[in-house]
Amino acid sequence: MGKLYLIPTPVGNLEDITLRALRLLKEVSLILAEDTRTTANLLKHYDIKTPLLSHHKFNEHQQVHKIAEKLQGGEDIALVSDAGTPGISDPGFLLTRTCVEQGIETECLPGATAFVPALVNSGFPCDRFCFEGFLPQKKGRQKRLSALSEESRTMIFYESPYRLVKALEQMSEVFGSNRKACVAREISKKFEEYKRGTLAELQDHFTKNGVKGEIVLLVSGKGYGDISEQEEGEPC
């Protein structure tokens, strides 16, 4: 029986990939890619010629059992997303669950994911945190935010640059305009930027200056900045 490898790929700089990941991408019989064009650029950079198959949220339900059959037939297959670790706000869960249910071995390599460097570099406590990924775009968005109103851990969100200002506005209404936050933009890329301030300050900044690129939004937990927390907070 073959094995499914979940392989993280760089979120920005193409050098942010492990040697083992490169070896396995060369050795497997097939690479499942969220966007074959994006993955093809990475493979070309490292002269990897392994065949690619498109595997994304719109076709994964149709493909999952055929892929499981290939694995059961002895093929080793890699799954990658456009950037970061498969399954983290990207396709990967469904295929992994299917493999686990069918007794097919899976292995996830350690590697790049956008929220970890954003969290560590934000300056907020990172001994305990709450990863929320993408908020619902419409239905359920306000309910999700309201449920987090008492959250004391650092909260991490992925957000589109087109919805960032609106998200900051909505969070100001729920969490309070003075809640501390950090917008991490274009992590590991040429124009990487961290903008820190209150939700109100960040909303004002990005309303005036606009925003481009991939966004990780970090919001401090309720009570952050209290004297007791500053004294007792654990290092990352």
mmCIF file of C-alpha atoms in Angstrom:
data_model
loop_
_atom_site.group_PDB
_atom_site.id
_atom_site.type_symbol
_atom_site.label_atom_id
_atom_site.label_comp_id
_atom_site.label_asym_id
_atom_site.label_seq_id
_atom_site.Cartn_x
_atom_site.Cartn_y
_atom_site.Cartn_z
ATOM 1 C CA MET A 1 0.000 0.000 0.000
ATOM 2 C CA GLY A 2 1.192 3.519 -0.781
ATOM 3 C CA LYS A 3 1.378 6.550 1.495
ATOM 4 C CA LEU A 4 -0.149 10.018 1.321
ATOM 5 C CA TYR A 5 2.336 12.787 2.071
ATOM 6 C CA LEU A 6 0.970 16.201 3.049
ATOM 7 C CA ILE A 7 3.757 18.570 2.098
ATOM 8 C CA PRO A 8 3.931 22.257 3.078
ATOM 9 C CA THR A 9 5.065 24.660 0.369
ATOM 10 C CA PRO A 10 6.468 28.207 0.747
ATOM 11 C CA VAL A 11 4.065 31.020 1.593
ATOM 12 C CA GLY A 12 6.418 33.482 -0.066
ATOM 13 C CA ASN A 13 10.126 32.954 -0.571
ATOM 14 C CA LEU A 14 10.710 29.770 -2.580
ATOM 15 C CA GLU A 15 13.672 28.881 -0.355
ATOM 16 C CA ASP A 16 11.298 28.257 2.551
ATOM 17 C CA ILE A 17 10.945 24.530 1.859
ATOM 18 C CA THR A 18 12.669 21.585 3.492
ATOM 19 C CA LEU A 19 15.145 19.251 1.820
ATOM 20 C CA ARG A 20 12.911 16.274 2.658
ATOM 21 C CA ALA A 21 9.937 17.968 1.016
ATOM 22 C CA LEU A 22 11.932 18.450 -2.181
ATOM 23 C CA ARG A 23 13.113 14.824 -2.136
ATOM 24 C CA LEU A 24 9.604 13.460 -1.663
ATOM 25 C CA LEU A 25 8.144 15.692 -4.371
ATOM 26 C CA LYS A 26 10.647 14.065 -6.722
ATOM 27 C CA GLU A 27 10.028 10.511 -5.493
ATOM 28 C CA VAL A 28 6.215 10.277 -5.369
ATOM 29 C CA SER A 29 4.320 9.103 -8.430
ATOM 30 C CA LEU A 30 1.812 11.981 -8.374
ATOM 31 C CA ILE A 31 1.403 15.439 -6.825
ATOM 32 C CA LEU A 32 -2.102 16.679 -6.015
ATOM 33 C CA ALA A 33 -2.098 20.464 -6.285
ATOM 34 C CA GLU A 34 -4.668 23.082 -5.344
ATOM 35 C CA ASP A 35 -3.637 25.096 -8.424
ATOM 36 C CA THR A 36 -1.358 23.257 -10.845
ATOM 37 C CA ARG A 37 -0.072 26.551 -12.295
ATOM 38 C CA THR A 38 1.163 27.756 -8.914
ATOM 39 C CA THR A 39 2.735 24.414 -8.032
ATOM 40 C CA ALA A 40 4.281 24.124 -11.516
ATOM 41 C CA ASN A 41 6.283 27.293 -10.824
ATOM 42 C CA LEU A 42 7.695 25.757 -7.643
ATOM 43 C CA LEU A 43 8.515 22.460 -9.364
ATOM 44 C CA LYS A 44 10.177 24.251 -12.274
ATOM 45 C CA HIS A 45 12.326 26.251 -9.847
ATOM 46 C CA TYR A 46 13.661 22.992 -8.356
ATOM 47 C CA ASP A 47 13.655 20.996 -11.608
ATOM 48 C CA ILE A 48 11.042 18.523 -10.363
ATOM 49 C CA LYS A 49 9.164 16.709 -13.134
ATOM 50 C CA THR A 50 6.607 14.681 -11.160
ATOM 51 C CA PRO A 51 3.113 14.665 -12.774
ATOM 52 C CA LEU A 52 0.515 17.054 -11.354
ATOM 53 C CA LEU A 53 -3.210 16.592 -10.825
ATOM 54 C CA SER A 54 -5.571 19.414 -9.871
ATOM 55 C CA HIS A 55 -7.171 18.770 -6.464
ATOM 56 C CA HIS A 56 -9.169 21.602 -4.880
ATOM 57 C CA LYS A 57 -12.342 22.301 -2.895
ATOM 58 C CA PHE A 58 -14.527 22.135 -6.009
ATOM 59 C CA ASN A 59 -13.478 18.623 -7.105
ATOM 60 C CA GLU A 60 -12.095 16.903 -3.993
ATOM 61 C CA HIS A 61 -15.377 15.110 -3.217
ATOM 62 C CA GLN A 62 -15.425 13.585 -6.707
ATOM 63 C CA GLN A 63 -11.760 12.567 -6.623
ATOM 64 C CA VAL A 64 -11.166 11.358 -3.098
ATOM 65 C CA HIS A 65 -12.100 7.698 -3.605
ATOM 66 C CA LYS A 66 -10.173 7.396 -6.899
ATOM 67 C CA ILE A 67 -7.096 8.783 -5.168
ATOM 68 C CA ALA A 68 -7.587 6.354 -2.283
ATOM 69 C CA GLU A 69 -7.655 3.503 -4.825
ATOM 70 C CA LYS A 70 -4.314 4.657 -6.260
ATOM 71 C CA LEU A 71 -2.837 4.702 -2.756
ATOM 72 C CA GLN A 72 -4.230 1.249 -2.000
ATOM 73 C CA GLY A 73 -2.653 0.085 -5.259
ATOM 74 C CA GLY A 74 0.793 1.012 -4.011
ATOM 75 C CA GLU A 75 1.322 4.551 -5.303
ATOM 76 C CA ASP A 76 2.897 7.168 -3.059
ATOM 77 C CA ILE A 77 1.135 10.510 -3.558
ATOM 78 C CA ALA A 78 1.872 14.034 -2.311
ATOM 79 C CA LEU A 79 -0.752 16.663 -1.562
ATOM 80 C CA VAL A 80 0.193 20.355 -1.638
ATOM 81 C CA SER A 81 -1.775 23.586 -1.463
ATOM 82 C CA ASP A 82 -0.897 26.858 -3.173
ATOM 83 C CA ALA A 83 1.073 27.947 -0.115
ATOM 84 C CA GLY A 84 1.553 26.667 3.417
ATOM 85 C CA THR A 85 0.387 23.399 4.942
ATOM 86 C CA PRO A 86 -2.469 21.429 3.320
ATOM 87 C CA GLY A 87 -5.584 21.310 5.466
ATOM 88 C CA ILE A 88 -4.970 24.675 7.171
ATOM 89 C CA SER A 89 -7.726 26.753 5.508
ATOM 90 C CA ASP A 90 -6.922 24.763 2.354
ATOM 91 C CA PRO A 91 -7.986 21.377 0.902
ATOM 92 C CA GLY A 92 -6.575 18.358 2.698
ATOM 93 C CA PHE A 93 -8.918 17.325 5.495
ATOM 94 C CA LEU A 94 -11.298 15.246 3.370
ATOM 95 C CA LEU A 95 -8.581 13.172 1.712
ATOM 96 C CA THR A 96 -6.683 12.704 4.974
ATOM 97 C CA ARG A 97 -9.836 11.545 6.770
ATOM 98 C CA THR A 98 -10.638 9.117 3.956
ATOM 99 C CA CYS A 99 -7.143 7.636 4.150
ATOM 100 C CA VAL A 100 -7.371 7.254 7.915
ATOM 101 C CA GLU A 101 -10.767 5.543 7.609
ATOM 102 C CA GLN A 102 -9.422 3.130 4.990
ATOM 103 C CA GLY A 103 -6.203 2.321 6.834
ATOM 104 C CA ILE A 104 -3.975 4.147 4.349
ATOM 105 C CA GLU A 105 -0.830 5.586 5.916
ATOM 106 C CA THR A 106 -0.515 9.385 5.950
ATOM 107 C CA GLU A 107 2.351 11.651 6.922
ATOM 108 C CA CYS A 108 2.380 15.438 7.267
ATOM 109 C CA LEU A 109 5.798 17.070 6.988
ATOM 110 C CA PRO A 110 6.608 20.044 9.211
ATOM 111 C CA GLY A 111 7.003 23.263 7.319
ATOM 112 C CA ALA A 112 5.612 26.590 6.244
ATOM 113 C CA THR A 113 2.282 27.975 7.367
ATOM 114 C CA ALA A 114 1.404 31.669 7.382
ATOM 115 C CA PHE A 115 -0.110 32.081 10.829
ATOM 116 C CA VAL A 116 2.888 30.850 12.863
ATOM 117 C CA PRO A 117 5.407 33.566 11.866
ATOM 118 C CA ALA A 118 2.605 36.141 12.009
ATOM 119 C CA LEU A 119 1.758 35.100 15.576
ATOM 120 C CA VAL A 120 5.332 34.942 16.827
ATOM 121 C CA ASN A 121 6.239 38.305 15.262
ATOM 122 C CA SER A 122 3.051 40.080 16.343
ATOM 123 C CA GLY A 123 4.262 40.758 19.870
ATOM 124 C CA PHE A 124 1.093 39.223 21.347
ATOM 125 C CA PRO A 125 1.176 36.245 23.739
ATOM 126 C CA CYS A 126 1.623 33.038 21.768
ATOM 127 C CA ASP A 127 1.762 30.426 24.515
ATOM 128 C CA ARG A 128 -1.998 30.000 23.972
ATOM 129 C CA PHE A 129 -3.906 31.152 20.918
ATOM 130 C CA CYS A 130 -7.131 30.674 18.967
ATOM 131 C CA PHE A 131 -6.884 30.046 15.208
ATOM 132 C CA GLU A 132 -10.106 30.977 13.399
ATOM 133 C CA GLY A 133 -8.953 30.937 9.755
ATOM 134 C CA PHE A 134 -11.365 32.693 7.387
ATOM 135 C CA LEU A 135 -14.533 34.085 8.910
ATOM 136 C CA PRO A 136 -17.797 33.359 7.068
ATOM 137 C CA GLN A 137 -18.167 35.985 4.357
ATOM 138 C CA LYS A 138 -21.838 36.670 5.075
ATOM 139 C CA LYS A 139 -24.092 34.273 6.969
ATOM 140 C CA GLY A 140 -22.788 33.508 10.440
ATOM 141 C CA ARG A 141 -20.029 36.128 10.409
ATOM 142 C CA GLN A 142 -21.493 38.318 13.158
ATOM 143 C CA LYS A 143 -22.408 35.270 15.232
ATOM 144 C CA ARG A 144 -18.840 33.965 15.044
ATOM 145 C CA LEU A 145 -17.402 37.297 16.163
ATOM 146 C CA SER A 146 -19.893 37.582 19.013
ATOM 147 C CA ALA A 147 -18.900 34.111 20.219
ATOM 148 C CA LEU A 148 -15.294 35.329 20.445
ATOM 149 C CA SER A 149 -16.075 38.473 22.424
ATOM 150 C CA GLU A 150 -14.900 36.916 25.712
ATOM 151 C CA GLU A 151 -11.920 35.054 24.227
ATOM 152 C CA SER A 152 -8.787 35.725 26.315
ATOM 153 C CA ARG A 153 -6.296 34.074 23.959
ATOM 154 C CA THR A 154 -4.673 35.779 20.983
ATOM 155 C CA MET A 155 -7.003 35.327 18.005
ATOM 156 C CA ILE A 156 -5.751 34.649 14.479
ATOM 157 C CA PHE A 157 -7.736 35.226 11.308
ATOM 158 C CA TYR A 158 -7.055 34.951 7.589
ATOM 159 C CA GLU A 159 -8.667 37.767 5.632
ATOM 160 C CA SER A 160 -8.932 38.981 2.067
ATOM 161 C CA PRO A 161 -7.425 42.436 1.397
ATOM 162 C CA TYR A 162 -10.796 43.388 -0.087
ATOM 163 C CA ARG A 163 -12.574 42.664 3.217
ATOM 164 C CA LEU A 164 -9.908 43.763 5.698
ATOM 165 C CA VAL A 165 -11.258 47.250 6.438
ATOM 166 C CA LYS A 166 -14.776 45.877 6.906
ATOM 167 C CA ALA A 167 -13.436 43.155 9.195
ATOM 168 C CA LEU A 168 -11.608 45.718 11.325
ATOM 169 C CA GLU A 169 -14.791 47.781 11.536
ATOM 170 C CA GLN A 170 -16.887 44.790 12.600
ATOM 171 C CA MET A 171 -14.284 43.698 15.160
ATOM 172 C CA SER A 172 -14.189 47.218 16.601
ATOM 173 C CA GLU A 173 -17.925 46.996 17.179
ATOM 174 C CA VAL A 174 -17.711 43.597 18.887
ATOM 175 C CA PHE A 175 -14.334 43.689 20.675
ATOM 176 C CA GLY A 176 -14.060 47.440 21.245
ATOM 177 C CA SER A 177 -12.199 49.979 19.121
ATOM 178 C CA ASN A 178 -9.242 50.098 21.545
ATOM 179 C CA ARG A 179 -8.492 46.364 21.310
ATOM 180 C CA LYS A 180 -4.912 45.805 20.145
ATOM 181 C CA ALA A 181 -4.378 44.118 16.796
ATOM 182 C CA CYS A 182 -1.714 43.428 14.192
ATOM 183 C CA VAL A 183 -2.042 43.091 10.420
ATOM 184 C CA ALA A 184 0.691 40.883 8.941
ATOM 185 C CA ARG A 185 0.929 41.299 5.186
ATOM 186 C CA GLU A 186 2.859 39.421 2.485
ATOM 187 C CA ILE A 187 4.713 37.130 4.897
ATOM 188 C CA SER A 188 8.083 35.933 3.584
ATOM 189 C CA LYS A 189 7.736 38.066 0.442
ATOM 190 C CA LYS A 190 9.587 41.172 -0.751
ATOM 191 C CA PHE A 191 7.075 43.633 0.706
ATOM 192 C CA GLU A 192 6.439 41.874 4.032
ATOM 193 C CA GLU A 193 4.891 44.295 6.511
ATOM 194 C CA TYR A 194 3.553 44.284 10.072
ATOM 195 C CA LYS A 195 1.203 47.083 11.084
ATOM 196 C CA ARG A 196 0.310 47.241 14.780
ATOM 197 C CA GLY A 197 -2.174 49.379 16.699
ATOM 198 C CA THR A 198 -5.745 49.421 17.952
ATOM 199 C CA LEU A 199 -8.535 48.114 15.742
ATOM 200 C CA ALA A 200 -9.650 51.729 15.195
ATOM 201 C CA GLU A 201 -6.132 52.872 14.255
ATOM 202 C CA LEU A 202 -5.675 50.011 11.818
ATOM 203 C CA GLN A 203 -9.077 50.625 10.256
ATOM 204 C CA ASP A 204 -8.160 54.273 9.739
ATOM 205 C CA HIS A 205 -4.733 53.420 8.314
ATOM 206 C CA PHE A 206 -5.929 50.894 5.759
ATOM 207 C CA THR A 207 -8.942 53.017 4.798
ATOM 208 C CA LYS A 208 -6.562 55.847 3.885
ATOM 209 C CA ASN A 209 -3.722 53.797 2.415
ATOM 210 C CA GLY A 210 -5.437 50.748 0.951
ATOM 211 C CA VAL A 211 -4.145 47.211 1.321
ATOM 212 C CA LYS A 212 -2.715 44.564 -0.993
ATOM 213 C CA GLY A 213 -1.464 41.025 -0.633
ATOM 214 C CA GLU A 214 -2.084 38.043 1.624
ATOM 215 C CA ILE A 215 -3.283 38.999 5.101
ATOM 216 C CA VAL A 216 -3.044 37.455 8.567
ATOM 217 C CA LEU A 217 -4.971 39.459 11.150
ATOM 218 C CA LEU A 218 -4.139 38.995 14.832
ATOM 219 C CA VAL A 219 -6.314 40.383 17.618
ATOM 220 C CA SER A 220 -5.284 40.410 21.261
ATOM 221 C CA GLY A 221 -7.438 38.494 23.686
ATOM 222 C CA LYS A 222 -9.742 40.183 26.156
ATOM 223 C CA GLY A 223 -7.741 41.521 29.093
ATOM 224 C CA TYR A 224 -4.439 41.709 27.202
ATOM 225 C CA GLY A 225 -2.295 44.489 28.653
ATOM 226 C CA ASP A 226 -3.527 44.099 32.219
ATOM 227 C CA ILE A 227 -0.699 44.365 34.756
ATOM 228 C CA SER A 228 -1.328 40.816 36.005
ATOM 229 C CA GLU A 229 -1.060 39.402 32.492
ATOM 230 C CA GLN A 230 2.164 41.283 31.775
ATOM 231 C CA GLU A 231 3.668 39.819 34.939
ATOM 232 C CA GLU A 232 2.466 36.249 34.384
ATOM 233 C CA GLY A 233 2.483 35.870 30.593
ATOM 234 C CA GLU A 234 4.553 32.988 29.246
ATOM 235 C CA PRO A 235 7.139 33.428 26.468
ATOM 236 C CA CYS A 236 6.517 31.954 23.019
#
